[in-house]
mmCIF file of C-alpha atoms in Angstrom:
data_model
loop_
_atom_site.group_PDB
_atom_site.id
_atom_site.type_symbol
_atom_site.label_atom_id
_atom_site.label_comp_id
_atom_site.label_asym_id
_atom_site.label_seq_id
_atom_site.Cartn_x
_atom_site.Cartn_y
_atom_site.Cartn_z
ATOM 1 C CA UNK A 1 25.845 23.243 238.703
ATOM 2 C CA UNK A 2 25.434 19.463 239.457
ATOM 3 C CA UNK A 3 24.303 17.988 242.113
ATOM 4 C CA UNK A 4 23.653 14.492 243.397
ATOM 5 C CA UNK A 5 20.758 12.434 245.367
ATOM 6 C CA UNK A 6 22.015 9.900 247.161
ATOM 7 C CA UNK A 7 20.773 6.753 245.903
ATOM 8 C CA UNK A 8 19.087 8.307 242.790
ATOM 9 C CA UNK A 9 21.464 9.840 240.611
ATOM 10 C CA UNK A 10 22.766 13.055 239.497
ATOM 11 C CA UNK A 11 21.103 16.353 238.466
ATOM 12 C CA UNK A 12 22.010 19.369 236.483
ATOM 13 C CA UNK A 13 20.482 22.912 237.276
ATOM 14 C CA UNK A 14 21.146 26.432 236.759
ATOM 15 C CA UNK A 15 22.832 28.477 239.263
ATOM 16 C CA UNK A 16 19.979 30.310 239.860
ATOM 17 C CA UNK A 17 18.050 27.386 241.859
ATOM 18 C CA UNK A 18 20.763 27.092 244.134
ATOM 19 C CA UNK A 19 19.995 30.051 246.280
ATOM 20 C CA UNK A 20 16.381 28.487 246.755
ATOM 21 C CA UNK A 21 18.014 24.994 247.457
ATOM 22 C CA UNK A 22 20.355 26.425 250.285
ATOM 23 C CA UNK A 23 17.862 28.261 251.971
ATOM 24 C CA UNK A 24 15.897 24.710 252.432
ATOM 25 C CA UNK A 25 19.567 22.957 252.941
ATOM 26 C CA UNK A 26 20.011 25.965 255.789
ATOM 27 C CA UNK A 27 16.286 24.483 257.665
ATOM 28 C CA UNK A 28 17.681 20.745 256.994
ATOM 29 C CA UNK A 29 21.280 21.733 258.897
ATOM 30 C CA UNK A 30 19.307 23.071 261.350
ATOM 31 C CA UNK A 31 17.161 19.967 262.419
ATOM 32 C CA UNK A 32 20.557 17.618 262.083
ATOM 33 C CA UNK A 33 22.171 19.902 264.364
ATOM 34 C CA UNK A 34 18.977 20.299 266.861
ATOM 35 C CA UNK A 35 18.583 16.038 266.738
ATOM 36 C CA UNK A 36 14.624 17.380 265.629
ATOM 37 C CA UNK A 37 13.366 14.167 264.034
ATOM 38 C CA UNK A 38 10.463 15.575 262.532
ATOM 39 C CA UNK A 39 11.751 19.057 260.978
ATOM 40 C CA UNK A 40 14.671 16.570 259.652
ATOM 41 C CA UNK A 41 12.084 14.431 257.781
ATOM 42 C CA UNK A 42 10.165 17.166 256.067
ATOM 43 C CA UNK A 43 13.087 19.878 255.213
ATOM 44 C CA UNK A 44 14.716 16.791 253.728
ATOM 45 C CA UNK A 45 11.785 15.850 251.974
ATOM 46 C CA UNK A 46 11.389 19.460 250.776
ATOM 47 C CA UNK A 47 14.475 19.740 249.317
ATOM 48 C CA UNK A 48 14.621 16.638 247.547
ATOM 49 C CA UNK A 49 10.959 17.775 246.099
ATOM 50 C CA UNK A 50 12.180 21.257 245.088
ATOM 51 C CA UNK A 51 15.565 19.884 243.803
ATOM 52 C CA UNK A 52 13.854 17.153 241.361
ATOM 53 C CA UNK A 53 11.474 19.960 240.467
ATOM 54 C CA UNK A 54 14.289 22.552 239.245
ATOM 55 C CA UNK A 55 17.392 19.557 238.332
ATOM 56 C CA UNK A 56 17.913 18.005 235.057
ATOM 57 C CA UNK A 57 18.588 14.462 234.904
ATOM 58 C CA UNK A 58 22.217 13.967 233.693
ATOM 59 C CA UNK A 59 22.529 10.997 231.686
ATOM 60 C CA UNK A 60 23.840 7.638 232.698
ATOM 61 C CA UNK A 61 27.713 7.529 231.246
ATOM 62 C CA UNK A 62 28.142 11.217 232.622
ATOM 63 C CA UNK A 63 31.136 10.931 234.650
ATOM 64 C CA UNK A 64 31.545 14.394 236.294
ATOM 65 C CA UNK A 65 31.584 15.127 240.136
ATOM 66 C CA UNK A 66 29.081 17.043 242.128
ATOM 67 C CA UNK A 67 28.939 20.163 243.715
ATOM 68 C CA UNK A 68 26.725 19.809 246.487
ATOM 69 C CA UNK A 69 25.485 15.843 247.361
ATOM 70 C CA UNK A 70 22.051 15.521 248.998
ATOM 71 C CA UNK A 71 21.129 12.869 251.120
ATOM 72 C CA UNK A 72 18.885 10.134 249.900
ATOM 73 C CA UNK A 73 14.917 10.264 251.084
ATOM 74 C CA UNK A 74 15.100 8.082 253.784
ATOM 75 C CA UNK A 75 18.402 8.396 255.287
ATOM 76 C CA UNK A 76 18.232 8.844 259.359
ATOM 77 C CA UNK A 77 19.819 12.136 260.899
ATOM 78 C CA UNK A 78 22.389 9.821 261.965
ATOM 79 C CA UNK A 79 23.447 8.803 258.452
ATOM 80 C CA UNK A 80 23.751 12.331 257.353
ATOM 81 C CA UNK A 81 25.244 13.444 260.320
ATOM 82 C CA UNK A 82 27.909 10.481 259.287
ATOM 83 C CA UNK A 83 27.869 11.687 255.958
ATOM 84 C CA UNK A 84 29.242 15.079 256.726
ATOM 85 C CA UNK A 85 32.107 13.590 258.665
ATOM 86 C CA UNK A 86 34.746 10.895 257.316
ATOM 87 C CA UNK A 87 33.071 8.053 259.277
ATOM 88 C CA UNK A 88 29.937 7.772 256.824
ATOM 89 C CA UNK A 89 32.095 6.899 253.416
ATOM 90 C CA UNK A 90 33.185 3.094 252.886
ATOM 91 C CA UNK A 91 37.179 3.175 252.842
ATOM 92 C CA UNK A 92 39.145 2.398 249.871
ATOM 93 C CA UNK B 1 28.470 25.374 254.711
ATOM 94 C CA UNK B 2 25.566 23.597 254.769
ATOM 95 C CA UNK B 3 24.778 19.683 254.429
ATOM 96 C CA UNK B 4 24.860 19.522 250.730
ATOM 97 C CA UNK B 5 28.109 21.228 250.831
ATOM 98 C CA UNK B 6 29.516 19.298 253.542
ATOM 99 C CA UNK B 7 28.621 16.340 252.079
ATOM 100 C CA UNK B 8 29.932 16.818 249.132
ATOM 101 C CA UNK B 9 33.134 17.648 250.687
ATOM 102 C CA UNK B 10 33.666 14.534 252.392
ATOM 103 C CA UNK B 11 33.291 12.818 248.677
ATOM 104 C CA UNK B 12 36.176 14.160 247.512
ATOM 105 C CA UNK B 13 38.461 14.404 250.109
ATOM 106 C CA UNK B 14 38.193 11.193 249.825
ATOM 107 C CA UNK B 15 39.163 10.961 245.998
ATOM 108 C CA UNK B 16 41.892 13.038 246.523
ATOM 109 C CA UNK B 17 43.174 10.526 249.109
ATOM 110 C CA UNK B 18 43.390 7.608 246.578
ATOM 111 C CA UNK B 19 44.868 10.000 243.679
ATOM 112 C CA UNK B 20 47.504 11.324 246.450
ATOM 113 C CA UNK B 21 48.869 7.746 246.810
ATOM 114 C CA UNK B 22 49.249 7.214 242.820
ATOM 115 C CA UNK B 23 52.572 8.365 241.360
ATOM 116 C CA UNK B 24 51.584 8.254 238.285
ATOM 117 C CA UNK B 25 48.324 9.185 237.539
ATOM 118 C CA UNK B 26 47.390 7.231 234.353
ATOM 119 C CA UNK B 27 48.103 3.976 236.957
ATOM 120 C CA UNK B 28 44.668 5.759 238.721
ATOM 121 C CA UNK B 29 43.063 4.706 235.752
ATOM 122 C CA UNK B 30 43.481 1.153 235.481
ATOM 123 C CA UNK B 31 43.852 0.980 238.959
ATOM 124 C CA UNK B 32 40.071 2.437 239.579
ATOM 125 C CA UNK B 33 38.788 0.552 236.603
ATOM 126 C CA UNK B 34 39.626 -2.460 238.229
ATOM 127 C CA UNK B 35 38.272 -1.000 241.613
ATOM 128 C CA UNK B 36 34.820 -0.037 239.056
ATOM 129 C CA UNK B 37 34.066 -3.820 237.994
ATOM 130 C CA UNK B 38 34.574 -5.257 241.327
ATOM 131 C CA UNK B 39 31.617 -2.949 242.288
ATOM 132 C CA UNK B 40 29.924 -3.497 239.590
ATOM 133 C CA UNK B 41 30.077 -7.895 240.247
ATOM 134 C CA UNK B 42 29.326 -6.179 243.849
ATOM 135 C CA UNK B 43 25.889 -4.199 243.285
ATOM 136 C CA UNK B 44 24.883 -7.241 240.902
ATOM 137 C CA UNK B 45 24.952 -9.696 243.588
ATOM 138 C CA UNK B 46 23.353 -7.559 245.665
ATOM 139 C CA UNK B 47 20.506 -7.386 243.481
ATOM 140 C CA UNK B 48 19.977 -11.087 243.589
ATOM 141 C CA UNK B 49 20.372 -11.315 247.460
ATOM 142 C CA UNK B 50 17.016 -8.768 247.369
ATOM 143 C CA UNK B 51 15.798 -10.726 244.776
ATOM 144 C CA UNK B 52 16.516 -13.945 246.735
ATOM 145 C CA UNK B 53 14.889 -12.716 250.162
ATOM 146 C CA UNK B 54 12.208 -11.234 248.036
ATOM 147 C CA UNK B 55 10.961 -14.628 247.170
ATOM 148 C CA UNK B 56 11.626 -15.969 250.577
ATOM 149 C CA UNK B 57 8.952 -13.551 251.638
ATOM 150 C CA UNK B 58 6.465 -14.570 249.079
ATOM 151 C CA UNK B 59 6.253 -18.006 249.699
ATOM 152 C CA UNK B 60 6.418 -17.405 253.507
ATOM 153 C CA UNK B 61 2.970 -15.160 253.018
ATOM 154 C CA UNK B 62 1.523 -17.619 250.845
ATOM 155 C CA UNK B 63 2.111 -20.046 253.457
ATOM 156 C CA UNK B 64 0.776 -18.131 256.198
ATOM 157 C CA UNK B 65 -2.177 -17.192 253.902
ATOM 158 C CA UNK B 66 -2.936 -20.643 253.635
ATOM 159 C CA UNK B 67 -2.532 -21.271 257.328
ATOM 160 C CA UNK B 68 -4.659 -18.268 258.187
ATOM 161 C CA UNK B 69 -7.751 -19.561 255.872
ATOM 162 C CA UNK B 70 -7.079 -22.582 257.507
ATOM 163 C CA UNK B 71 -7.614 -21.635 261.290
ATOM 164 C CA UNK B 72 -10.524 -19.988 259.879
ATOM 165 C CA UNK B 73 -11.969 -23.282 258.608
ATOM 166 C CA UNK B 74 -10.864 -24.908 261.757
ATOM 167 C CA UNK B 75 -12.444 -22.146 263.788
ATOM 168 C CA UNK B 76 -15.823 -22.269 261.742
ATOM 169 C CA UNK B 77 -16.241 -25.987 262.259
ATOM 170 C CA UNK B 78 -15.198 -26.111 266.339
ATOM 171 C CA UNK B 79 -18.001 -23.617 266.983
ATOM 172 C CA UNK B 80 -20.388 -25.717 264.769
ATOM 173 C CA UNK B 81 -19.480 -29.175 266.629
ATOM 174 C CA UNK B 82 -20.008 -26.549 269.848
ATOM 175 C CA UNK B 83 -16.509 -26.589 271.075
ATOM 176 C CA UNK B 84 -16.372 -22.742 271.587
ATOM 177 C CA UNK B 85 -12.896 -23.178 273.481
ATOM 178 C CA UNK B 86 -11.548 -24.887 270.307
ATOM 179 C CA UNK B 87 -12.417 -21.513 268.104
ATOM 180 C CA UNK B 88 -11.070 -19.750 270.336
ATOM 181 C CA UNK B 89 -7.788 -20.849 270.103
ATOM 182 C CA UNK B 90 -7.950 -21.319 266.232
ATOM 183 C CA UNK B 91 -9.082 -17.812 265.666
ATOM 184 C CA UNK B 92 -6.371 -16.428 268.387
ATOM 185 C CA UNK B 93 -3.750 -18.362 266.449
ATOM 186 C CA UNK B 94 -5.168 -16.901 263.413
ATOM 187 C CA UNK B 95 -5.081 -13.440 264.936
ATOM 188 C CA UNK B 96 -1.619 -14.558 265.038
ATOM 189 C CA UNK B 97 -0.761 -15.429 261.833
ATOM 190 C CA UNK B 98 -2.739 -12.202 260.401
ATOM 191 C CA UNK B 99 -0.251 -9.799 262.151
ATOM 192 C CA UNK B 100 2.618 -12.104 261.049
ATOM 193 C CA UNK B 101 1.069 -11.425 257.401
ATOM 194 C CA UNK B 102 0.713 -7.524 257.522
ATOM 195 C CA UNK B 103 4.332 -7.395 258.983
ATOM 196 C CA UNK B 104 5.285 -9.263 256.372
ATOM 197 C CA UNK B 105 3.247 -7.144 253.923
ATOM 198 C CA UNK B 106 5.258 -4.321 255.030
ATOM 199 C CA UNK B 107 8.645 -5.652 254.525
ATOM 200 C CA UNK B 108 8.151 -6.962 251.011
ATOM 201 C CA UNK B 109 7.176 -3.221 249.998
ATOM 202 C CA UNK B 110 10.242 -2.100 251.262
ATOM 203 C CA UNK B 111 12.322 -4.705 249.805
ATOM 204 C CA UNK B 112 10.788 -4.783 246.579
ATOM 205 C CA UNK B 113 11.334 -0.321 246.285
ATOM 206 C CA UNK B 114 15.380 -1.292 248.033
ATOM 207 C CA UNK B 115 15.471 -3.864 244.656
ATOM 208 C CA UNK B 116 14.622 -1.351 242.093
ATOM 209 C CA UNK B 117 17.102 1.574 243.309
ATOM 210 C CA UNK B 118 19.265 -1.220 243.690
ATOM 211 C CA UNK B 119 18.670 -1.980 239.979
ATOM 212 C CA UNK B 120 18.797 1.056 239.176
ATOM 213 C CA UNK B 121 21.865 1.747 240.525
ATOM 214 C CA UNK B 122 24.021 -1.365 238.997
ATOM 215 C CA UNK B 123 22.318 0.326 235.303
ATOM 216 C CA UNK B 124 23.583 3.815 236.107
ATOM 217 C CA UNK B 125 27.199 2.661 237.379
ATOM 218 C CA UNK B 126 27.261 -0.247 234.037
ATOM 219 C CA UNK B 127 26.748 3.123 232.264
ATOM 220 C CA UNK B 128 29.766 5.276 233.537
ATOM 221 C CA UNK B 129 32.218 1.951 233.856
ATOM 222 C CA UNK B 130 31.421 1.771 230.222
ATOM 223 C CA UNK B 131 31.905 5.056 229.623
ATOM 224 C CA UNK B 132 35.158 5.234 231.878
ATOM 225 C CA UNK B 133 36.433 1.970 229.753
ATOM 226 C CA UNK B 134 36.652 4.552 226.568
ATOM 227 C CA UNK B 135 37.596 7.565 228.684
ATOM 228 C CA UNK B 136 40.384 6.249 230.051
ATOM 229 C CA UNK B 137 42.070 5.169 227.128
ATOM 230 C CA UNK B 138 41.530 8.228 224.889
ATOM 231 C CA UNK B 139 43.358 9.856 228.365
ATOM 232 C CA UNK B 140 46.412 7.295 228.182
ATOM 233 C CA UNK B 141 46.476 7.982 224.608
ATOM 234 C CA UNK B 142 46.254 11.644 223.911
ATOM 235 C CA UNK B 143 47.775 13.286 227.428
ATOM 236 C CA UNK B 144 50.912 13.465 228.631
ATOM 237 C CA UNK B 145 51.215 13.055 232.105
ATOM 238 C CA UNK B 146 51.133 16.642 233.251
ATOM 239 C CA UNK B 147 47.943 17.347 231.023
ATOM 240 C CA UNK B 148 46.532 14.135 231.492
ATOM 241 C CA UNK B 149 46.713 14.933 235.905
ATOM 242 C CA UNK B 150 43.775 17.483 235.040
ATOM 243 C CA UNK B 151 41.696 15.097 233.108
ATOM 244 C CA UNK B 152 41.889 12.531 235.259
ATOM 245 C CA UNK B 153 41.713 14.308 238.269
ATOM 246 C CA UNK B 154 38.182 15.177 237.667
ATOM 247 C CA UNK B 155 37.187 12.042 236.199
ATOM 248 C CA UNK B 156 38.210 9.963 239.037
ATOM 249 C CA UNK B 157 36.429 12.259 241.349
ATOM 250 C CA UNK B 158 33.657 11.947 239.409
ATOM 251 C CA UNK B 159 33.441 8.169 238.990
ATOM 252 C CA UNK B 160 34.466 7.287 243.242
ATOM 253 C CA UNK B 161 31.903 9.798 244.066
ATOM 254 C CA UNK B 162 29.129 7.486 242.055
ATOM 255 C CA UNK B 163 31.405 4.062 243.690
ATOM 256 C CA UNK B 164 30.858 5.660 247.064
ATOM 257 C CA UNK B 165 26.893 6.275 246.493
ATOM 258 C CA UNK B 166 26.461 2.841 245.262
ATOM 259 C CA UNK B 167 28.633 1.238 247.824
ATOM 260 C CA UNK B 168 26.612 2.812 250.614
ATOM 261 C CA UNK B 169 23.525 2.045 248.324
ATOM 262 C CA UNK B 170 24.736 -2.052 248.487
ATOM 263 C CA UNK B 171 25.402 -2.159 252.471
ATOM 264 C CA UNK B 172 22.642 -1.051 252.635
ATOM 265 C CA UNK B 173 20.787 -3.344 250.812
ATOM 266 C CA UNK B 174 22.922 -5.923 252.593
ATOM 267 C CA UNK B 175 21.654 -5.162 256.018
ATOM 268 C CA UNK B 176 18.130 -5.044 255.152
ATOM 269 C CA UNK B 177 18.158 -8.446 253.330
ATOM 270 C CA UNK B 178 20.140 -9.721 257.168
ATOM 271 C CA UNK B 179 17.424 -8.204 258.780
ATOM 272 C CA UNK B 180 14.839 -10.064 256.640
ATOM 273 C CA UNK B 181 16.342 -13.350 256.371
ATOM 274 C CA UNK B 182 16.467 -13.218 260.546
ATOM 275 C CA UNK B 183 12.812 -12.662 260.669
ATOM 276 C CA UNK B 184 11.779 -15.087 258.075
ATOM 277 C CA UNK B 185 14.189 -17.755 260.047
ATOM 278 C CA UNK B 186 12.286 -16.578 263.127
ATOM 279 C CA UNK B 187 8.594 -17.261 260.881
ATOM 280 C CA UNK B 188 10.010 -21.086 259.840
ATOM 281 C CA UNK B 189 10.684 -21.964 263.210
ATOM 282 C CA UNK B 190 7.582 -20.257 264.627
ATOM 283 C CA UNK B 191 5.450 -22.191 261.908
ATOM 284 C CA UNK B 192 7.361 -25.668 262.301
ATOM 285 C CA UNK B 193 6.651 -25.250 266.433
ATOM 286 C CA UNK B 194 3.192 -25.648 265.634
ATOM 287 C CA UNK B 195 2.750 -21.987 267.340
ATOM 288 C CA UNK B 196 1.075 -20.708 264.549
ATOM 289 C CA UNK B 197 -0.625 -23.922 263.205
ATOM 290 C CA UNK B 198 -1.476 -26.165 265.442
ATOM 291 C CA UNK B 199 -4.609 -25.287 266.989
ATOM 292 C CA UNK B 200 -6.294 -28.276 268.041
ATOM 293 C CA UNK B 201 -3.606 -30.153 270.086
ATOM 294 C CA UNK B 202 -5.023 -29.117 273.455
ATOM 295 C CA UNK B 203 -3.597 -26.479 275.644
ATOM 296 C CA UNK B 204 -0.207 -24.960 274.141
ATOM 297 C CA UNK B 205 2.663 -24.370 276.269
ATOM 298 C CA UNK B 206 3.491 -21.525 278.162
ATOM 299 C CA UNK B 207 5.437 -20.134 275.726
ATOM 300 C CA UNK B 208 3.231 -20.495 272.497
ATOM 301 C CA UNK B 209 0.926 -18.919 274.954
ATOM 302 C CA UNK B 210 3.394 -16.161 275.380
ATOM 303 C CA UNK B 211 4.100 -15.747 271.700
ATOM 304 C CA UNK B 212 0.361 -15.146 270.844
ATOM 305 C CA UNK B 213 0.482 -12.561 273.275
ATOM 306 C CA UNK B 214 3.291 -11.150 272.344
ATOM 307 C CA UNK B 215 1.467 -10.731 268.978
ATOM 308 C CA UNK B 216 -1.088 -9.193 270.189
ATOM 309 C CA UNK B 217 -3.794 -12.031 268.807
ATOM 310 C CA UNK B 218 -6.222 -11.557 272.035
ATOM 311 C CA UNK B 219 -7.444 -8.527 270.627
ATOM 312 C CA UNK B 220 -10.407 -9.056 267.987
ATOM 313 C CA UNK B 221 -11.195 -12.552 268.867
ATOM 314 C CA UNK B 222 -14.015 -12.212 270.723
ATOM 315 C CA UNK B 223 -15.738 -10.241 268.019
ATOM 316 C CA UNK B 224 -14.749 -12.923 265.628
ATOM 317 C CA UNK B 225 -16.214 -15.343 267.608
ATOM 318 C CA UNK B 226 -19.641 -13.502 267.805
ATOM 319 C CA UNK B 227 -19.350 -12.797 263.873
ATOM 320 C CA UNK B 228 -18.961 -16.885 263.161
ATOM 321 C CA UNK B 229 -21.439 -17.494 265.782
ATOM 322 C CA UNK B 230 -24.122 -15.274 264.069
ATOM 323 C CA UNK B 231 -23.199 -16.735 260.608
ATOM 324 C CA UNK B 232 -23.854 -20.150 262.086
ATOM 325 C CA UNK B 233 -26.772 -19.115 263.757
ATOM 326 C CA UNK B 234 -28.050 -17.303 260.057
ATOM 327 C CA UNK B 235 -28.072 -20.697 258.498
ATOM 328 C CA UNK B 236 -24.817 -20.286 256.510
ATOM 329 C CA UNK B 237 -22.864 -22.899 258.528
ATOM 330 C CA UNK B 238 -23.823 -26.063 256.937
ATOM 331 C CA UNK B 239 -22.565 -24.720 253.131
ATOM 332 C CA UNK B 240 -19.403 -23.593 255.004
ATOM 333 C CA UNK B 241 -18.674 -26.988 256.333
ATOM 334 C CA UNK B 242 -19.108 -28.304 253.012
ATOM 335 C CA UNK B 243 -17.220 -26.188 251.301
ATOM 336 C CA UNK B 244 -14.202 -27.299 253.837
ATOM 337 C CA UNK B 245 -14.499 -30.700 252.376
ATOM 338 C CA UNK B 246 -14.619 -32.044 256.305
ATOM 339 C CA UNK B 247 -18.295 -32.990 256.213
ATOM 340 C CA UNK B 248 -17.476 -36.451 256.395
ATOM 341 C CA UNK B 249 -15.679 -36.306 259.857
ATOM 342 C CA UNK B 250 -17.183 -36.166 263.033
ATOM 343 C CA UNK B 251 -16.194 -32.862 264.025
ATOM 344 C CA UNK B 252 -17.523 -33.579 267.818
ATOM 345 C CA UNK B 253 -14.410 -35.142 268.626
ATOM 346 C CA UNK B 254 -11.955 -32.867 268.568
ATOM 347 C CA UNK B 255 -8.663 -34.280 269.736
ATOM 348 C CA UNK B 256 -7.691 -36.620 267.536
ATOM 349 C CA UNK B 257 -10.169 -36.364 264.006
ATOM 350 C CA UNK B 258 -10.208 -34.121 260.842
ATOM 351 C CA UNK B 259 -7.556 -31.381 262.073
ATOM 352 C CA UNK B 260 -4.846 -33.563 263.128
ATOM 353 C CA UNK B 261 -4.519 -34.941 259.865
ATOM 354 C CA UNK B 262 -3.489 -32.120 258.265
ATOM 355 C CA UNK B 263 -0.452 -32.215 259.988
ATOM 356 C CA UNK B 264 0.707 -35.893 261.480
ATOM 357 C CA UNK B 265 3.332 -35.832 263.729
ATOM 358 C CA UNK B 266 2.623 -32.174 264.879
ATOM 359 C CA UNK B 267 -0.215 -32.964 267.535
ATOM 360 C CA UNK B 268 1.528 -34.360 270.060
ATOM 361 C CA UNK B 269 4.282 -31.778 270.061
#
């Protein structure tokens, strides 16, 4: 499976580290949809930690899309509420 | 569906937009390649715009650096000509100019870690435009249409999902570096008022008052006038004064002498 942090690049991983990664993208969905600034900053965090930990880099010239897209380590609640609607993408 | 999901989702719906509106889909090809190095001129310029305010920064904290050692110097030699009420104001100017400086501090980091994702970036996306030059043509060449949809279905997804990630990852470079050229347009004008350098030209105006306030420079002064004070009074003065090259001025007299000449025109303002 590939997936991709914003800002950073993309990553490969096995199928099995998903599971682990959804559970920590369930706690992140959770603090977007409860506007909780804090538990947003540190499930993010965690899953960006735990994703670099289990991801592959994939190299530079790979052109291949990604399954699931993270959001980069500083991004806002805002952003990534924008992200997950049409408004956050720049048109064209 | 969570937020990795979701996201993800948005990114191609919106490649499947563009490659709805393509009746052929080998003219996706050429027509995102073109799309590809216009980013790619895009992200590069936006490297030197960080680059460019980068620098701005530098030589702005240099300059308050200087001006800060400065107000010290000026501060150190009021208090030994016993014009307390002149160190004052130097040292709450230079209270000043020392939060100035740690803002600054701040904002350079973060520009300087934007730059290198920035950089970054433009090396990952010179990568896959490369890549998508070959691609592309080996696609023309070898598919027919029909097989050739498949191919570049998922290539084109692939490459406007990296366009979209660097695109965001340029704005927002963009509005950092407009944030950063405001404040360091705010600093100039604050430093060519006098506000932050000027601290011998009598009382300032209200609102140089205000801005000092504003910056919080009250705090701390007081204890930095007893610290000098004690210095002076430990003998440590006199080397001090020398080492400010300013021994030769009578430092009694304050409105008019050794500070002023630092910067003509500015006392009167």
């Amino acid at each position: 499976m590939i997936i991709r942090i914003m800002g950073e690049g993309q990553l490969k991983l096995e199928d099995a580290a998903v599971d682990e990664l959804n559970k920590l993208d369930a706690d992140l969905e959770k603090a977007v949809e409860s506007s909780d600034q804090a538990a947003f900053g540190s499930a993010l965090r965690a899953l960006l930690v735990r994703a670099r930990e289990v991801g592959v880099e994939l190299p530079p010239d790979a052109i291949e899309p990604s399954d699931l897209i993270l959001p980069r380590e500083d991004a806002t609640i805002e952003e990534v509420r924008e992200l997950m609607t049409d408004d956050g993408l720049i048109p064209g | 569906m969570g937020v990795m999901k979701r996201v993800s989702t948005i990114f191609r719906a919106k490649a499947n937009k563009t490659l709805d509106r393509m009746e052929d889909p080998r003219e996706t090809l050429d027509y995102s390649y073109q799309t590809q190095l216009e980013l790619l001129q895009k992200v590069r310029r936006g490297v030197a715009d960080v680059a460019t305010s980068r620098k701005r920064l530098e030589l702005q904290m240099n300059q308050l650096q200087q001006t800060g050692d400065k107000l010290d110097r000026q501060a150190r030699d009021s208090l030994a000509a016993g014009r307390e009420d002149l160190a004052r104001e130097a040292l709450s100017r230079k209270a000043g100019v020392q939060g100035q400086l740690t803002d600054l501090q701040a904002q350079y980091a973060s520009l300087q870690g934007e730059e290198e994702k920035l950089t970054a970036a433009s090396q990952r996306l010179q990568a896959k435009v490369d890549a998508f030059r070959v691609r592309k043509e080996t696609i023309k060449a070898t598919y027919t249409a029909a097989e050739a949809t498949t191919r570049i279905n998922e290539t084109f997804t692939g490459i406007s999902e990296e366009m979209s990630d660097v695109g965001l990852a340029i704005q927002r470079a963009e509005d950092k570096t407009e944030q950063m050229k405001a404040r360091a347009g705010a600093i100039d004008e604050l430093m060519a008022s006098g506000a932050l350098t000027d601290a011998l030209g009598g009382p300032p105006p209200d609102d140089i008052q205000a801005e000092l306030d504003r910056m919080g420079a009250s705090g701390g002064v007081d204890a930095e006038l007893e610290r000098m004070k004690a210095e002076l009074a430990g003998g440590s003065a006199p080397k001090e004064i020398a080492g400010s090259g300013q021994t030769d001025t009578p430092v009694g007299q304050p409105s008019g002498t050794s500070f002023q000449k630092e910067q003509p025109g500015s006392g009167g303002a």
